[in-house]
GROMACS .gro file of C-alpha atoms in nm:
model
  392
    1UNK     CA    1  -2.479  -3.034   3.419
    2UNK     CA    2  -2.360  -2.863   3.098
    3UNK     CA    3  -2.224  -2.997   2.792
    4UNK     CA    4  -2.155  -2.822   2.434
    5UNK     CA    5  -2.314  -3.008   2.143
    6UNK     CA    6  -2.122  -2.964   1.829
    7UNK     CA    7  -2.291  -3.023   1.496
    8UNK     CA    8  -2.144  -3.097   1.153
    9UNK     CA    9  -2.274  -3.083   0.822
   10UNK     CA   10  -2.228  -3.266   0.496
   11UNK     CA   11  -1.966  -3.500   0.647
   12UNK     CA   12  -2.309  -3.706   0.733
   13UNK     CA   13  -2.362  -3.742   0.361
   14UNK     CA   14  -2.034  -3.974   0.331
   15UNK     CA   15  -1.969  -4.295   0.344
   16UNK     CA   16  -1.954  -4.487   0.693
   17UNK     CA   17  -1.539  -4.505   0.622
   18UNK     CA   18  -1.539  -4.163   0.501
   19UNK     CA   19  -1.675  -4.043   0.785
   20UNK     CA   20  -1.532  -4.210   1.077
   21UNK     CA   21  -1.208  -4.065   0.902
   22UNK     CA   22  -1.351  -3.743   0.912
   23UNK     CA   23  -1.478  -3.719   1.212
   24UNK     CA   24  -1.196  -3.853   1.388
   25UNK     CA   25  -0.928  -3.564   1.214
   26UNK     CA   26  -1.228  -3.299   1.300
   27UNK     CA   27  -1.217  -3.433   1.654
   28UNK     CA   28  -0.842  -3.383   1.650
   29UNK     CA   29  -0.873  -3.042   1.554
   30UNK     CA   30  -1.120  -2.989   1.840
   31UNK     CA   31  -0.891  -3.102   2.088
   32UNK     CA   32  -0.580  -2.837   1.960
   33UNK     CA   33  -0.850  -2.589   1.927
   34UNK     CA   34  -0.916  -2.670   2.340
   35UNK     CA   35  -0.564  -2.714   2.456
   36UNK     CA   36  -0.446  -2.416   2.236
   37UNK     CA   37  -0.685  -2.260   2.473
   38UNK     CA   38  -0.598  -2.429   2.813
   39UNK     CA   39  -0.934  -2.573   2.816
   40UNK     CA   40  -0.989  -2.898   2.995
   41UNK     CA   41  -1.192  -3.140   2.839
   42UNK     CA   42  -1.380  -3.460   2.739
   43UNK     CA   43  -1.458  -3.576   2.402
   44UNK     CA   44  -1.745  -3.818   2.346
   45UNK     CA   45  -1.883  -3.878   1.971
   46UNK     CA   46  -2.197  -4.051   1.850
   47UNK     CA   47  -2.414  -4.039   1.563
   48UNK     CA   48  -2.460  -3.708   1.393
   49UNK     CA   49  -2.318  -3.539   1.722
   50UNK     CA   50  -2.002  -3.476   1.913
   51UNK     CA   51  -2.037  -3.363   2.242
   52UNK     CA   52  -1.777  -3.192   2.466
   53UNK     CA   53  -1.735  -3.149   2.865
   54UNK     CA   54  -1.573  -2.953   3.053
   55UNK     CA   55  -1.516  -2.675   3.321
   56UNK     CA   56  -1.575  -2.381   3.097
   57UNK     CA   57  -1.898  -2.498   2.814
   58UNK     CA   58  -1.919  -2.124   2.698
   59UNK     CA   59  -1.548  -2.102   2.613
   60UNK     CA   60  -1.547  -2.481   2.470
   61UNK     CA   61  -1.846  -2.374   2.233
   62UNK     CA   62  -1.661  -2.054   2.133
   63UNK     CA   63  -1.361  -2.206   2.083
   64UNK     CA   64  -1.510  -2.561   1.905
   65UNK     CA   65  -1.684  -2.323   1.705
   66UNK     CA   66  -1.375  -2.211   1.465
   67UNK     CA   67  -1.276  -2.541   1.355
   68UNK     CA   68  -1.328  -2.624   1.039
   69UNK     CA   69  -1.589  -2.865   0.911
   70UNK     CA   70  -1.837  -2.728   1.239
   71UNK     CA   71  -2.172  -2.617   1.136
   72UNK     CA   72  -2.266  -2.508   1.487
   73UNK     CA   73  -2.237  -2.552   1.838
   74UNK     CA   74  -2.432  -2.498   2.180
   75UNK     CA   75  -2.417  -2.528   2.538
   76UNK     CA   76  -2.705  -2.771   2.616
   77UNK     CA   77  -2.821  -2.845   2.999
   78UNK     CA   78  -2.820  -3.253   3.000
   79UNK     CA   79  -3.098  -3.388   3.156
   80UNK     CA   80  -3.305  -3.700   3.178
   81UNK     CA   81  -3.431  -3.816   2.820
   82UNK     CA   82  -3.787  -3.835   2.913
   83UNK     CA   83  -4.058  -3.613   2.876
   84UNK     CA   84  -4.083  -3.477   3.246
   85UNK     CA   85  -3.723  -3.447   3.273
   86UNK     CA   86  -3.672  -3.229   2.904
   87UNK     CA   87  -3.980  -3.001   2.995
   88UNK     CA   88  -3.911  -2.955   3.336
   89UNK     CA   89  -3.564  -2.821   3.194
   90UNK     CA   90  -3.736  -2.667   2.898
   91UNK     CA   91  -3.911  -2.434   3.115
   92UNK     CA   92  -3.597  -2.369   3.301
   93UNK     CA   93  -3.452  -2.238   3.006
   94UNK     CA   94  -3.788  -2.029   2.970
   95UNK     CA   95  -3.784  -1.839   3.223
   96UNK     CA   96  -3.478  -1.675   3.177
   97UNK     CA   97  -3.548  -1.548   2.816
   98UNK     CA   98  -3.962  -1.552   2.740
   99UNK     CA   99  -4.161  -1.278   2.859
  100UNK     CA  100  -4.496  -1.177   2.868
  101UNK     CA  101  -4.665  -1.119   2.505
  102UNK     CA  102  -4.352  -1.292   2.363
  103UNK     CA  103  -4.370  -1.623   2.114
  104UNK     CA  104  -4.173  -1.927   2.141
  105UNK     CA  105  -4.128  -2.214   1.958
  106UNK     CA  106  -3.978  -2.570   2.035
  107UNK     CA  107  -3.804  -2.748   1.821
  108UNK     CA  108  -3.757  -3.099   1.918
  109UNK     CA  109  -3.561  -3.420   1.808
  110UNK     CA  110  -3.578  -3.795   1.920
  111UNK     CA  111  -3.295  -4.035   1.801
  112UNK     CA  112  -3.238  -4.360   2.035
  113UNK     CA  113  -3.500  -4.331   2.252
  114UNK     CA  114  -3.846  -4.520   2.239
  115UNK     CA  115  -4.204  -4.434   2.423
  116UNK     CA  116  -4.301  -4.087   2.236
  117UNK     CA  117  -4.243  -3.887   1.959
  118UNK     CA  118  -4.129  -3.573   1.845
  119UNK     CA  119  -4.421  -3.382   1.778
  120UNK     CA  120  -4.506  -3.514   2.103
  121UNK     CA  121  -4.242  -3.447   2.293
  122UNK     CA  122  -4.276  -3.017   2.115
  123UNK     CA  123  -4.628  -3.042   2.228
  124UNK     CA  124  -4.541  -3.145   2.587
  125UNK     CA  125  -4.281  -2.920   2.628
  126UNK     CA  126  -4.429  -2.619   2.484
  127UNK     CA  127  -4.739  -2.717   2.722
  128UNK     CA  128  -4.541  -2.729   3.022
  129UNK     CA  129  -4.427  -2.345   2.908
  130UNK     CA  130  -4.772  -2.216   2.858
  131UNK     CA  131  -4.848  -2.344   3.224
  132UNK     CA  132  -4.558  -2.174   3.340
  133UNK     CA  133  -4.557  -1.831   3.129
  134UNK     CA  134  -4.949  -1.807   3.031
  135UNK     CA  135  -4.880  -1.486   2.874
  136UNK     CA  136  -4.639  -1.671   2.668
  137UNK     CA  137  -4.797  -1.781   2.328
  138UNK     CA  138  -4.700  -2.019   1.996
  139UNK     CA  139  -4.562  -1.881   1.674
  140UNK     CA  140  -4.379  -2.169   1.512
  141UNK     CA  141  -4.290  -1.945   1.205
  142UNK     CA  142  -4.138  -1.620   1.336
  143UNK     CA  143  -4.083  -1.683   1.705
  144UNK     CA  144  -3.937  -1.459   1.962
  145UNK     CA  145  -3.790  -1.756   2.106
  146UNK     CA  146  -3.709  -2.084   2.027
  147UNK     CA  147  -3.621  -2.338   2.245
  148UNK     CA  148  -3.464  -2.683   2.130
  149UNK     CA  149  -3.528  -3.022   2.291
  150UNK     CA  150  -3.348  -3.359   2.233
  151UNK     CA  151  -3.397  -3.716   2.345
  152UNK     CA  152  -3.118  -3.916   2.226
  153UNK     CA  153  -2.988  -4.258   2.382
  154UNK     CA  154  -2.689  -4.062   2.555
  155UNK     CA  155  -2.937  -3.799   2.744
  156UNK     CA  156  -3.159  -3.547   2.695
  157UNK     CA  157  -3.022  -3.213   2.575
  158UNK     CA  158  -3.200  -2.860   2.619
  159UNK     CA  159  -3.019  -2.552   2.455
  160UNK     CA  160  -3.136  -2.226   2.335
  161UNK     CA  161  -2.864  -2.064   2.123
  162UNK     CA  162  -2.659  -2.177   1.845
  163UNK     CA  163  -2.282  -2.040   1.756
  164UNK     CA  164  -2.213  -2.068   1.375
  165UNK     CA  165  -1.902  -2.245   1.256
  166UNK     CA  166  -1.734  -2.234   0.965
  167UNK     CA  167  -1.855  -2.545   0.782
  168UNK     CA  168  -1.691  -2.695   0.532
  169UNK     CA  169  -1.473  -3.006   0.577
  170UNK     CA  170  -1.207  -3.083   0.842
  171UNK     CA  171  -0.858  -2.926   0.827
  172UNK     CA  172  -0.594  -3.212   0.684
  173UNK     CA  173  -0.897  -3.407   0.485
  174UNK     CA  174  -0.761  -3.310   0.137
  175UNK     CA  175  -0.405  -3.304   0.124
  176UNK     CA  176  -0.113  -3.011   0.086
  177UNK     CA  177  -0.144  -2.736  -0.106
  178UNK     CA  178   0.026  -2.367  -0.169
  179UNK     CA  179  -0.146  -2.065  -0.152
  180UNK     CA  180   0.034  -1.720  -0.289
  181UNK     CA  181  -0.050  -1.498  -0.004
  182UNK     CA  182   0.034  -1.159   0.011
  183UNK     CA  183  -0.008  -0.798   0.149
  184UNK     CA  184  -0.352  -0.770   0.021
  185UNK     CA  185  -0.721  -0.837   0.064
  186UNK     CA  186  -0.785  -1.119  -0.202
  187UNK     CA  187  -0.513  -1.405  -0.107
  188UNK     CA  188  -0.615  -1.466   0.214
  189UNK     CA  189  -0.971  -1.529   0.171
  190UNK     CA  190  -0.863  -1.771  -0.128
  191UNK     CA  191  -0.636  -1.934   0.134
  192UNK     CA  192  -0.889  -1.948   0.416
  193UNK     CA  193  -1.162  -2.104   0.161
  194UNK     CA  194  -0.921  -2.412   0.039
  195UNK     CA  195  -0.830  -2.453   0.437
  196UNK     CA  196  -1.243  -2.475   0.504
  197UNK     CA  197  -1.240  -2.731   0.192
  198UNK     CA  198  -0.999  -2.937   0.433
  199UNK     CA  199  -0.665  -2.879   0.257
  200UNK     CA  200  -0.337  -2.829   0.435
  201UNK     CA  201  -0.242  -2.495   0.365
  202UNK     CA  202   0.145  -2.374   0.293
  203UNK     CA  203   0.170  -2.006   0.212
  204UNK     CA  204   0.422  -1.882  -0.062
  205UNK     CA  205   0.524  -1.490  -0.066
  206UNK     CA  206   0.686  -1.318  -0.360
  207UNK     CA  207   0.887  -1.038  -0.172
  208UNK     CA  208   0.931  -0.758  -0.403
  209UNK     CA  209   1.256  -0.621  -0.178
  210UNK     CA  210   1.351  -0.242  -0.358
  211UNK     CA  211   1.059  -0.277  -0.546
  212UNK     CA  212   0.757  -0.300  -0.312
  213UNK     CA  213   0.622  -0.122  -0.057
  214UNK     CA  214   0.784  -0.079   0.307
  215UNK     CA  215   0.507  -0.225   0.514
  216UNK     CA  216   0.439  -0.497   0.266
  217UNK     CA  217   0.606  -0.806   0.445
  218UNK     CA  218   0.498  -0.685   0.803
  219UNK     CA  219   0.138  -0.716   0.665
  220UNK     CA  220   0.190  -1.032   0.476
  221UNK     CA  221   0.359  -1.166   0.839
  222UNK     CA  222   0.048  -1.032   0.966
  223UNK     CA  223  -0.184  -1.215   0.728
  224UNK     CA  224  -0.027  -1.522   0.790
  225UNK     CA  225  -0.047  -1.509   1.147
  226UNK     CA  226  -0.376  -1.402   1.154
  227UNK     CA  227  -0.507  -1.732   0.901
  228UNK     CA  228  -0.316  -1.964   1.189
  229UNK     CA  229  -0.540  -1.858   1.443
  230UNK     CA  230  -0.811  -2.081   1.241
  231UNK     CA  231  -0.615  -2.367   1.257
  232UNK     CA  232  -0.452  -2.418   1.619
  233UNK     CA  233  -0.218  -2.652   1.742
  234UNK     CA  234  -0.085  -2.678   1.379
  235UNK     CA  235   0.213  -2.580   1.223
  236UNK     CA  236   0.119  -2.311   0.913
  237UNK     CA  237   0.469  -2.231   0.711
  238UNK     CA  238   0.584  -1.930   0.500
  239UNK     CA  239   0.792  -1.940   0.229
  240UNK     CA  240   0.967  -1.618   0.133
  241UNK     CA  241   1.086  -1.583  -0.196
  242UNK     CA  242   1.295  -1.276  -0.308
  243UNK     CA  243   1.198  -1.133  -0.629
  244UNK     CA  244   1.435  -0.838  -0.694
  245UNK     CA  245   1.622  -1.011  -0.975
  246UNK     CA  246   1.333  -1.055  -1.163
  247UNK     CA  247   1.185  -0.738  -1.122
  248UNK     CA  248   1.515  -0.581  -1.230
  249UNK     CA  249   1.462  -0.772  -1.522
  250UNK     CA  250   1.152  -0.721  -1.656
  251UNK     CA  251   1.195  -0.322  -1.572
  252UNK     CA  252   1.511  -0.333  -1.793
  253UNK     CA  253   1.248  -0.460  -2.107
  254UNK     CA  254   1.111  -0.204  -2.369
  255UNK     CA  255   0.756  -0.321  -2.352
  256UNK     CA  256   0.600  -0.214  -1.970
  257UNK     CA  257   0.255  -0.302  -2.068
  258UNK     CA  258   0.366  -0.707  -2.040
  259UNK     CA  259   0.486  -0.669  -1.687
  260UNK     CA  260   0.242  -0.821  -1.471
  261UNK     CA  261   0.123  -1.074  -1.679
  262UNK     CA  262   0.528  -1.172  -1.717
  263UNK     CA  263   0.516  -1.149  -1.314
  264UNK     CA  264   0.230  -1.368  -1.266
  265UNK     CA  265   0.389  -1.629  -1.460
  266UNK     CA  266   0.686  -1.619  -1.293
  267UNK     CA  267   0.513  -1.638  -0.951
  268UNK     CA  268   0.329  -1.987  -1.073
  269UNK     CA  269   0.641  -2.103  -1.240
  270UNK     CA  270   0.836  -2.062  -0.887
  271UNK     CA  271   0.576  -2.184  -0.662
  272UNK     CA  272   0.530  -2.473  -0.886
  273UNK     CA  273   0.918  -2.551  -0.832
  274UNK     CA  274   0.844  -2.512  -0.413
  275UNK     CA  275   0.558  -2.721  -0.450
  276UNK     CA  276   0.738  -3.009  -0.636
  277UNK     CA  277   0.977  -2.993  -0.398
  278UNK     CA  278   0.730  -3.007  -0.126
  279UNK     CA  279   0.482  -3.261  -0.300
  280UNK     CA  280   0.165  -2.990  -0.245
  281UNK     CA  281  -0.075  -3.129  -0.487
  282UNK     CA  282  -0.205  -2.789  -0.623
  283UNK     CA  283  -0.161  -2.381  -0.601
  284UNK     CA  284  -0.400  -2.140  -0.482
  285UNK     CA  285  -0.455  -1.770  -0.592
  286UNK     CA  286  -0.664  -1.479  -0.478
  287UNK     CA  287  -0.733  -1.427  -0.916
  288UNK     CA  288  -1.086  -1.294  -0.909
  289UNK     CA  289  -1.238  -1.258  -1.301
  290UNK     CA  290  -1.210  -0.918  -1.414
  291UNK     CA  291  -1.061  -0.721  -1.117
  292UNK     CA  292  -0.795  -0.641  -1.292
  293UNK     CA  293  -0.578  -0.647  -1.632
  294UNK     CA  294  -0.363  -0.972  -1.550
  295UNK     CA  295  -0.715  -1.120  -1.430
  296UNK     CA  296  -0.914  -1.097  -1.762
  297UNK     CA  297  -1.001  -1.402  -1.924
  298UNK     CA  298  -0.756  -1.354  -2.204
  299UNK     CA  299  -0.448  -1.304  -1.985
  300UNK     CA  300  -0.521  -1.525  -1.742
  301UNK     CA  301  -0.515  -1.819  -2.056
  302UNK     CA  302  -0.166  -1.706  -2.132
  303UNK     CA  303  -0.109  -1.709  -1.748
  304UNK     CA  304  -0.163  -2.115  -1.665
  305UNK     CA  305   0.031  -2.205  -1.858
  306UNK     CA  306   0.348  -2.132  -1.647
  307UNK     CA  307   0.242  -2.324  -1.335
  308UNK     CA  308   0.287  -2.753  -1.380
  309UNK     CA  309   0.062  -2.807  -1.086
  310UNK     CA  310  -0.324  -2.719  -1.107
  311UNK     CA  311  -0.418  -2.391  -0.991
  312UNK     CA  312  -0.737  -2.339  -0.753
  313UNK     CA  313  -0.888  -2.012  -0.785
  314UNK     CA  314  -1.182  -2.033  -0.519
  315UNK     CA  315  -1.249  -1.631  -0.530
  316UNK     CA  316  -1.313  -1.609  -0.953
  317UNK     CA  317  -1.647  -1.519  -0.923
  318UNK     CA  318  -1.682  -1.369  -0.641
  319UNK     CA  319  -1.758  -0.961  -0.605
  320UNK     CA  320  -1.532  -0.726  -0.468
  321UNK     CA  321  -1.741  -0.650  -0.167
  322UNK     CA  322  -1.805  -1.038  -0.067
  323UNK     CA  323  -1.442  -1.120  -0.043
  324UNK     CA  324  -1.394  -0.745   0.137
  325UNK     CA  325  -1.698  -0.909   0.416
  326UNK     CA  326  -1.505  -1.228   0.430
  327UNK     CA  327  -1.173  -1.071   0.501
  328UNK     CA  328  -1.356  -0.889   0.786
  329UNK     CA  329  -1.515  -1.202   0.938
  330UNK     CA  330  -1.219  -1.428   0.953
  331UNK     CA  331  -1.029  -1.157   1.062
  332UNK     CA  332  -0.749  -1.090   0.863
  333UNK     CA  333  -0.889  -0.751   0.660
  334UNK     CA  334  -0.668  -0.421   0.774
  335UNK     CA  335  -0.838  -0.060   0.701
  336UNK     CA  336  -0.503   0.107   0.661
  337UNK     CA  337  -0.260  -0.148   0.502
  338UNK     CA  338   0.041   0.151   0.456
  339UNK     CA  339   0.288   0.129   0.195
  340UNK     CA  340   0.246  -0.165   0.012
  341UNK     CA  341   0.244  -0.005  -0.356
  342UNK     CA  342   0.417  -0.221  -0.638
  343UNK     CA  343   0.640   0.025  -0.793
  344UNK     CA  344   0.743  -0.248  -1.099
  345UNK     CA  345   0.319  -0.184  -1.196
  346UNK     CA  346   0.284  -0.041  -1.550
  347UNK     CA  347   0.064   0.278  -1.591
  348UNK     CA  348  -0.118   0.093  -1.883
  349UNK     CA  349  -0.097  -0.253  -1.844
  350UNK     CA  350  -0.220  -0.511  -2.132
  351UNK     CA  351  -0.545  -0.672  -2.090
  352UNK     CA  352  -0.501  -0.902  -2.347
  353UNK     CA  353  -0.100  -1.049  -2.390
  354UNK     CA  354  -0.006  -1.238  -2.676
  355UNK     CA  355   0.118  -1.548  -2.571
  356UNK     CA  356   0.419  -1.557  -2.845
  357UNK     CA  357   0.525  -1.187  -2.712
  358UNK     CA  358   0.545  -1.294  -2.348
  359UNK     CA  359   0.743  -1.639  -2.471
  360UNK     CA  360   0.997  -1.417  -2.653
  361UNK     CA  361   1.016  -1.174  -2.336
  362UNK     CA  362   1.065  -1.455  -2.093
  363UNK     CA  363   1.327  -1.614  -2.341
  364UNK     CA  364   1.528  -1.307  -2.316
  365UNK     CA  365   1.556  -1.276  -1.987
  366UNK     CA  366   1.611  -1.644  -1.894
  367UNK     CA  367   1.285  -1.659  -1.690
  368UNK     CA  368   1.328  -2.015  -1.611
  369UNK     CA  369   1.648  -1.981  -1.501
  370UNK     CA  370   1.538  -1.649  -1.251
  371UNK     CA  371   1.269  -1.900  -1.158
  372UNK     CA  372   1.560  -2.175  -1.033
  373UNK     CA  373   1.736  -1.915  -0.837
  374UNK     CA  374   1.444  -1.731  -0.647
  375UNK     CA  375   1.302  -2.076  -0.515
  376UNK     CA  376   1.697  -2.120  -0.392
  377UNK     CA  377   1.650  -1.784  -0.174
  378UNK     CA  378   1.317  -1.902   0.030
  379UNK     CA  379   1.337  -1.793   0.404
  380UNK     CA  380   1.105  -1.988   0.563
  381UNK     CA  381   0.827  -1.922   0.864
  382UNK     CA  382   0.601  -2.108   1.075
  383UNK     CA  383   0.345  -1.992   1.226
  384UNK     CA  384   0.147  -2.146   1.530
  385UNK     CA  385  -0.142  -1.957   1.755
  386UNK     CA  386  -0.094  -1.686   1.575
  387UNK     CA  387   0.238  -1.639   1.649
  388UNK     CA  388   0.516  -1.633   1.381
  389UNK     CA  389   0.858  -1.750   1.419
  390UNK     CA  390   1.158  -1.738   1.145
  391UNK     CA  391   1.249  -2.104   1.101
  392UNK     CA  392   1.567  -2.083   0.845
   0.00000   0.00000   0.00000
């Protein structure tokens, strides 16, 4: 028989009430992850270890493997917890994958289960391989193969491959919060990271109308969609806000340098009015230190002040290239994006805004009341499976 073993990481290092929490809300998310799948299944938990049965253990560990808070999983053969029963499996597993010349290694664990130990039990076991493959031989540094081995009270478990997860802590562990997502490469990431830090995500777009490119919202739809594939069976919203009346605005002022640091306010003054209204307990942005002029130091001090709810920023010190590889492995990085250019961007922009100058602008052109009216325009979407609907 097959099961898939599914291992977690620092939610060991909790509490006992911590943890059952967590571990219950991570086994939650296992189970949408399965039946967003159509996979049949059983869910069985003990210490430091969930396990999962089913029909299909490949597809399980694939699919167990994206949630949130796993560290790895594998499909293990169950067998006896003895020493006869794990080496006679052991050298199952063996055959299939260690040929002549190659090294192995086993790796073996004992929790539960009394008689032998587990430098024992790796000596037996990589004994009963030697018998069976002589031409086989040890390297427990830089193996070929390795082969893992556990005794625990529920079984004995033999598995030779492990499928990363994610880490991080279960989806829904850390409350609401609002990510500014858009067209680009930077926003998503930031939103994926605060999801793997177990915070339920709502995504805010400023929609530039006239003023932004033509495939913009298509890809920002697409982003969104894409971000709640990592979370299935639940509900990820959208909230469009439409930014033309602000943009006509600030165009209309003498000074273009001031523009985006005037639009990145506004965008933390409205989505701190949507998150009020929604009770999210903090905003996230894609800001990265130095990428650009509204992302120096300097302007991004005159920035925070516009938002009334703490602003994340989990990508400030990241590279450019590390947030590029993390767009590409969760998926939602696109080569050839289209039109998405912001024609409202100045040619020079300021690096370093004086915060009485951008008070006076914003006083002129009644930011906070723009700010009232765009989070009165929101179209909202929800997306599920990766499929996005228009909800009103």
């Amino acid at each position: 028989m097959e099961a898939v073993m599914v291992r977690y990481g620092e939610i060991f290092l909790k509490s006992e009430t911590v943890k059952r929490r967590y571990i219950s809300i991570m086994t939650e998310n296992i189970r949408l992850a399965l039946e967003a799948e159509g996979l049949t299944h059983r869910i069985e938990t003990y210490r430091g270890r969930i396990m999962i049965y089913g029909d299909e253990p490949r597809r399980i560990a694939v699919a167990a493997a994206k949630t949130f808070g796993v560290v790895s999983t594998s499909v293990c053969t169950v067998t006896t917890a003895d020493i006869e029963g794990l080496a006679a499996t052991a050298v199952e597993h063996a055959e299939r994958h260690l040929g002549p010349g190659m090294s192995f290694a086993v790796r073996a664990r004992r929790s539960g289960v009394e008689g032998f130990g587990s430098q024992e039990l790796a000596a037996a076991v990589g004994s009963a391989v030697l018998d069976r493959i002589p031409e086989a031989r040890v390297d427990l540094t830089a193996p070929d193969y390795e082969i893992f081995v556990e005794a625990r009270e529920y079984g004995g478990l033999v598995y030779d491959e492990r499928i990363t997860g994610p880490g991080g802590l279960p989806y829904g562990t850390q409350g609401e919060v609002m990510a500014l997502l858009s067209e680009g490469i930077d926003s998503p990431v930031a939103s994926w990271l605060m999801m793997r830090r177990g915070c339920l995500m709502v995504h805010v777009n400023m929609h530039g109308g006239r003023f932004g490119g033509a495939d913009a919202e298509k890809n920002v739809l697409a982003n969104h969609a894409r971000l709640s594939l990592w979370v299935p069976g639940h509900p990820l919203d959208l909230l469009v806000v439409e930014m033309e009346p602000f943009f006509a605005a600030i165009t209309a002022l003498k000074e273009p340098r001031y523009r985006c640091v005037l639009c990145k306010r506004f965008m933390l003054r409205v989505a701190s009015i949507l998150a009020g209204e929604r009770g999210a307990a903090a905003l996230v942005s894609g800001d990265n230190l130095g990428q650009v002029a509204s992302q120096t130091l300097a302007n991004m001090s005159v920035i925070a002040p516009a938002a009334t709810v703490p602003v994340l920023r989990p990508l400030i010190g990241c590279d450019k290239e590390e947030v590029v590889d993390r767009a590409r492995a969760i998926g939602t990085f696109q080569a050839r994006p289209g039109d998405v250019g912001c024609t409202v961007a100045p040619r020079y922009p300021s690096t370093a805004a004086p915060a009485e100058t951008i008070l006076k602008l914003e006083e002129a052109i009644d930011a906070e009341g723009l700010a009232e009216r765009a989070a009165a325009t929101v179209r909202r979407y929800r997306a599920r499976n990766g499929v996005v609907e228009e909800v009103g």
